[in-house]
PDB file of C-alpha atoms in Angstrom:
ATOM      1  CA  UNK A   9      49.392 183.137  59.064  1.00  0.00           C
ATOM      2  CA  UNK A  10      46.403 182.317  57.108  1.00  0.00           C
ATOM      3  CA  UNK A  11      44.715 186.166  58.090  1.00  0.00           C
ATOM      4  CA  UNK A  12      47.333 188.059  57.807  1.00  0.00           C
ATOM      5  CA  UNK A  13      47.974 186.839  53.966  1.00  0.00           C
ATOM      6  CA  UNK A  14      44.143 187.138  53.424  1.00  0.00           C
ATOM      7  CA  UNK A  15      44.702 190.847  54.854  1.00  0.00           C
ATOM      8  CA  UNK A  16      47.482 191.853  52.636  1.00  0.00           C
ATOM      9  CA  UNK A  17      45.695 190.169  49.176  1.00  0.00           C
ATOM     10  CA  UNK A  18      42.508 191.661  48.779  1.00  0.00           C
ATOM     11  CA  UNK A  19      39.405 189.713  47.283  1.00  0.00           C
ATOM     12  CA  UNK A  20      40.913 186.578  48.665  1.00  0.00           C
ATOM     13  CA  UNK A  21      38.634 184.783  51.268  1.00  0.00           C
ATOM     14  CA  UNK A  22      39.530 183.517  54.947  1.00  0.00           C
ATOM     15  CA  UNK A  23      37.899 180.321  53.597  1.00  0.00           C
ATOM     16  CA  UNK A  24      39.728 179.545  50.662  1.00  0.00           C
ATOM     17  CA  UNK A  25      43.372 180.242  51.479  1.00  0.00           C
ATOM     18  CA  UNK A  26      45.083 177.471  52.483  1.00  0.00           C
ATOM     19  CA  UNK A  27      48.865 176.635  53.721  1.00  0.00           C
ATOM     20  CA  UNK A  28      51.304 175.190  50.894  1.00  0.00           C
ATOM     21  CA  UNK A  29      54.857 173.873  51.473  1.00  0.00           C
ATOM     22  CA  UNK A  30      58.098 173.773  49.424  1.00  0.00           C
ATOM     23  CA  UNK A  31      61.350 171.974  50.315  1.00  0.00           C
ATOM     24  CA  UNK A  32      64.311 174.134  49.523  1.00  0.00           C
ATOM     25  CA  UNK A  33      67.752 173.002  48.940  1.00  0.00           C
ATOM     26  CA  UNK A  34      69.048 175.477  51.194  1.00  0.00           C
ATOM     27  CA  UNK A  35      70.978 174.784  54.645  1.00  0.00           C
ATOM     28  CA  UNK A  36      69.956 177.087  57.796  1.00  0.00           C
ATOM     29  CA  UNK A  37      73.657 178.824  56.887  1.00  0.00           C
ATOM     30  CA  UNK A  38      72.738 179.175  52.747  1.00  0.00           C
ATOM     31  CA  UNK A  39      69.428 181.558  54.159  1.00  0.00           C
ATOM     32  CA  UNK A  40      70.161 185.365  54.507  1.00  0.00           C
ATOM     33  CA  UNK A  41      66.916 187.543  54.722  1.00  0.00           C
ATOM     34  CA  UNK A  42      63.341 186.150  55.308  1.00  0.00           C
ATOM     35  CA  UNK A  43      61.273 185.044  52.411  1.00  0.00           C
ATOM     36  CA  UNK A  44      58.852 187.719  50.981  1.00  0.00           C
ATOM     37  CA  UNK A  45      56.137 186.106  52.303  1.00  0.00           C
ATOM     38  CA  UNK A  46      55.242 183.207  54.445  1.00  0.00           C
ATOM     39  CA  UNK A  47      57.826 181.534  56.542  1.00  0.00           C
ATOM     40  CA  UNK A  48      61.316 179.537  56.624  1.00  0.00           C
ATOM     41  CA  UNK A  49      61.278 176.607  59.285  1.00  0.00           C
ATOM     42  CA  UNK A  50      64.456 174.575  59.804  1.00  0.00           C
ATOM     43  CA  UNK A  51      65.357 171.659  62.544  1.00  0.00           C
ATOM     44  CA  UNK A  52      63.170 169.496  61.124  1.00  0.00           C
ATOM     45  CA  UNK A  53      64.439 165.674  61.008  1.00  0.00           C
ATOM     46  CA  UNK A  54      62.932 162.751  58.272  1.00  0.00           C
ATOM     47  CA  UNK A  55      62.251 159.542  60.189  1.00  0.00           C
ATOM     48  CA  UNK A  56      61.532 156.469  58.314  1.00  0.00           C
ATOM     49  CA  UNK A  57      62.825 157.800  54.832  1.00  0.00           C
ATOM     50  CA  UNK A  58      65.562 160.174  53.273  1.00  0.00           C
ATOM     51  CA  UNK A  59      65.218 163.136  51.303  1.00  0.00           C
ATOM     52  CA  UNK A  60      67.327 163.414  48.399  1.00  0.00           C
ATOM     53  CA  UNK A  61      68.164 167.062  47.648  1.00  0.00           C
ATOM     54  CA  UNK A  62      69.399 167.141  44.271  1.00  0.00           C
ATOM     55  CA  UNK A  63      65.962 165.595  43.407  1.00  0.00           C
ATOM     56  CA  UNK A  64      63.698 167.186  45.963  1.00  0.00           C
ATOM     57  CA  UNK A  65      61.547 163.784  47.018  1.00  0.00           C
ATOM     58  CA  UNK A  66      61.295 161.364  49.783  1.00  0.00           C
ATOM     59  CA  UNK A  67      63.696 158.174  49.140  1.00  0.00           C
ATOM     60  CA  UNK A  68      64.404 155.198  50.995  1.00  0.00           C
ATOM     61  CA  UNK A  69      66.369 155.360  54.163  1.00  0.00           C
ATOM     62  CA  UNK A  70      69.659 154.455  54.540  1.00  0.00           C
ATOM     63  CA  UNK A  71      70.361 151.229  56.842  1.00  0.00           C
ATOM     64  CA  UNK A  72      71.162 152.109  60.677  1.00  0.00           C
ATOM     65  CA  UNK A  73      70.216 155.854  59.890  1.00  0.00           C
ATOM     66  CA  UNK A  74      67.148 156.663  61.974  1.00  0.00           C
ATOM     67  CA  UNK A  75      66.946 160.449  61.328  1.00  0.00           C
ATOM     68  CA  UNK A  76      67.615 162.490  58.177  1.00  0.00           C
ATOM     69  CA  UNK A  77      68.220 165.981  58.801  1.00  0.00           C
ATOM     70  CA  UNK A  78      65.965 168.334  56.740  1.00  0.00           C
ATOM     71  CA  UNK A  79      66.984 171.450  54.290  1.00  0.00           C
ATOM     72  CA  UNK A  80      64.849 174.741  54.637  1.00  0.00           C
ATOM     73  CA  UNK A  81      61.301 174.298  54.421  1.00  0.00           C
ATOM     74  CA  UNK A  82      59.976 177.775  53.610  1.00  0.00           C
ATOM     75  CA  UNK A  83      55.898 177.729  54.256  1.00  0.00           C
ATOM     76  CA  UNK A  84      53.506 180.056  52.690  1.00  0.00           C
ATOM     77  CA  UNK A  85      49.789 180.612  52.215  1.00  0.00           C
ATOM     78  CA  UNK A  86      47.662 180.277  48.909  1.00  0.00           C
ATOM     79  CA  UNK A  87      43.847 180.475  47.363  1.00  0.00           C
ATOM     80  CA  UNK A  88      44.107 177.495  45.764  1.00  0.00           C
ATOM     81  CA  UNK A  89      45.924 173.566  46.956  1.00  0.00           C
ATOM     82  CA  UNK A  90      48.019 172.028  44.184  1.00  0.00           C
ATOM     83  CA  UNK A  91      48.379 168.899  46.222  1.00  0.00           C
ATOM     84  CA  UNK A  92      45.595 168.296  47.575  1.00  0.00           C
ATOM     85  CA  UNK A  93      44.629 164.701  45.961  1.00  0.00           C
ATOM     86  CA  UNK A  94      48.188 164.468  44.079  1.00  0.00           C
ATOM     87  CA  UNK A  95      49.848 161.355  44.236  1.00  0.00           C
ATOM     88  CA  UNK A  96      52.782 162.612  43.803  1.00  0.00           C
ATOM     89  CA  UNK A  97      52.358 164.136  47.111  1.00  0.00           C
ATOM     90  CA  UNK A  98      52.843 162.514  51.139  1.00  0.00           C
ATOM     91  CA  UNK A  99      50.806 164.381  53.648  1.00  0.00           C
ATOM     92  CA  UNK A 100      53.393 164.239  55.983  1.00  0.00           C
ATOM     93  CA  UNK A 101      52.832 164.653  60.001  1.00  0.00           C
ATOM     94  CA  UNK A 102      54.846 166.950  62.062  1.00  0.00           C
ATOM     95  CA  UNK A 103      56.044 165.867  65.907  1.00  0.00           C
ATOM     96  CA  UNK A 104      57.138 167.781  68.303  1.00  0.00           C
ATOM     97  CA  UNK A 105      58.886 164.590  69.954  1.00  0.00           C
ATOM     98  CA  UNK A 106      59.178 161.316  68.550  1.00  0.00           C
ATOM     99  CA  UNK A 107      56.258 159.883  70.756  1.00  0.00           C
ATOM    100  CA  UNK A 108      53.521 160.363  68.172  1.00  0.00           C
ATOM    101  CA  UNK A 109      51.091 161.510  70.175  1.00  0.00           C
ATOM    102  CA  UNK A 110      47.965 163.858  69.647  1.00  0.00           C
ATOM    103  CA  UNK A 111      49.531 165.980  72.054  1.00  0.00           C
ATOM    104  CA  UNK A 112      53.151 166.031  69.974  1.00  0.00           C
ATOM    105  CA  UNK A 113      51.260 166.523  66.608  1.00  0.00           C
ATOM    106  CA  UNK A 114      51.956 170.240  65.419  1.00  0.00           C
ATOM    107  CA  UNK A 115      50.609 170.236  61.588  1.00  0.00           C
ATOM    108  CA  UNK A 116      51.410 168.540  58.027  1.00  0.00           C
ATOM    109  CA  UNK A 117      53.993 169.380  55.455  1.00  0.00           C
ATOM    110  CA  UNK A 118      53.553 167.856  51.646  1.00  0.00           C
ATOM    111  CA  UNK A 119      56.119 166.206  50.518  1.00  0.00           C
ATOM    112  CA  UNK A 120      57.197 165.111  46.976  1.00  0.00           C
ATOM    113  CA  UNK A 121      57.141 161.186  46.687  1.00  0.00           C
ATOM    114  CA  UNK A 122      58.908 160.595  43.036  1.00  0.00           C
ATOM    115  CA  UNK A 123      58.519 157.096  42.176  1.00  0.00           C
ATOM    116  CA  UNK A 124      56.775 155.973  45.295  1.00  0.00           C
ATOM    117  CA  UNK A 125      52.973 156.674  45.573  1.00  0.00           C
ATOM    118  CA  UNK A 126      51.791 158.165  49.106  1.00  0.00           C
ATOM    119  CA  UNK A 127      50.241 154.979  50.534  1.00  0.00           C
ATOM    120  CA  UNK A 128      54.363 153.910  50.707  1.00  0.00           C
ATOM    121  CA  UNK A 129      55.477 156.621  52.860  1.00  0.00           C
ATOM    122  CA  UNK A 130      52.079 156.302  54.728  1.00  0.00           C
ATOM    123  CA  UNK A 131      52.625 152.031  55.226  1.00  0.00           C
ATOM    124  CA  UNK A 132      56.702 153.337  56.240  1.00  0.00           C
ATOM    125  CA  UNK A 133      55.678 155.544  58.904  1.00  0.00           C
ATOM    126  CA  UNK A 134      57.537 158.241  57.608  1.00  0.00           C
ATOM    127  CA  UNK A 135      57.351 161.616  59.959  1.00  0.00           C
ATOM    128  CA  UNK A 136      58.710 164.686  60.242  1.00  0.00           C
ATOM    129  CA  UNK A 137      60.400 165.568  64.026  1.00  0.00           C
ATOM    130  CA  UNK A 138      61.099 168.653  65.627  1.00  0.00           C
ATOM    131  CA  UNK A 139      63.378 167.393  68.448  1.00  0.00           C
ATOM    132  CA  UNK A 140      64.980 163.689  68.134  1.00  0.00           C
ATOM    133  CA  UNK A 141      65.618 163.243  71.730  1.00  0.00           C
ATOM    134  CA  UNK A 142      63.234 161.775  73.838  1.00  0.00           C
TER     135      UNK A 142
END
């Protein structure tokens, strides 16, 4: 994804765009057309915290839920990273299976922390999962 937005913007170098992130509040049903540019990805489940939607951040997870299913997550490229070194920020891993594994690992998504600095989310284990079942 990274070329083909350094294709379509010219003066913008392979080596400087990177991939951002932002959670929608959209449902899979709510989205109608592809975004403009970059990506939509949905099936993604929260384990270890909850995402509050009206808010847009990571909160504490409800007792005896173990997965929090996520809203739209549209992905897109960029020449410069706004969160790189943000607290209010969690470099959060994607799974392809809940066995966190360096084979299961896919990429990272940022995700807004709100009151919480990174290093909770980090000590919580939170993840992102793209299949629940083991």
């Amino acid at each position: 994804m990274r070329q083909e937005i350094t294709r379509v913007h010219k003066g913008w170098s392979l080596d400087k765009v990177v991939l951002q992130n932002e959670v929608t509040k959209f449902l899979r049903e709510d989205i109608t057309a592809p975004p403009s540019e970059g990506l939509y990805i949905s099936g993604l489940y929260l384990e270890g915290a909850s995402w509050d939607r009206r808010a847009g951040r990571l909160v504490e997870q409800q007792p005896k839920v173990l997965f929090t299913a996520m809203p739209i997550v549209h992905v897109f490229a960029d020449i410069h990273d706004s969160t790189d070194n943000n607290p209010q920020f969690y470099e959060c891993p994607v799974y392809k299976k809940p066995s966190r594994t360096g084979l299961n690992y896919i990429f990272s998504l940022w995700l807004k922390t709100g009151a919480q600095p990174a290093d909770h989310w980090c000590l919580r284990g939170v993840a992102l999962l793209c299949d629940v079942h083991t």
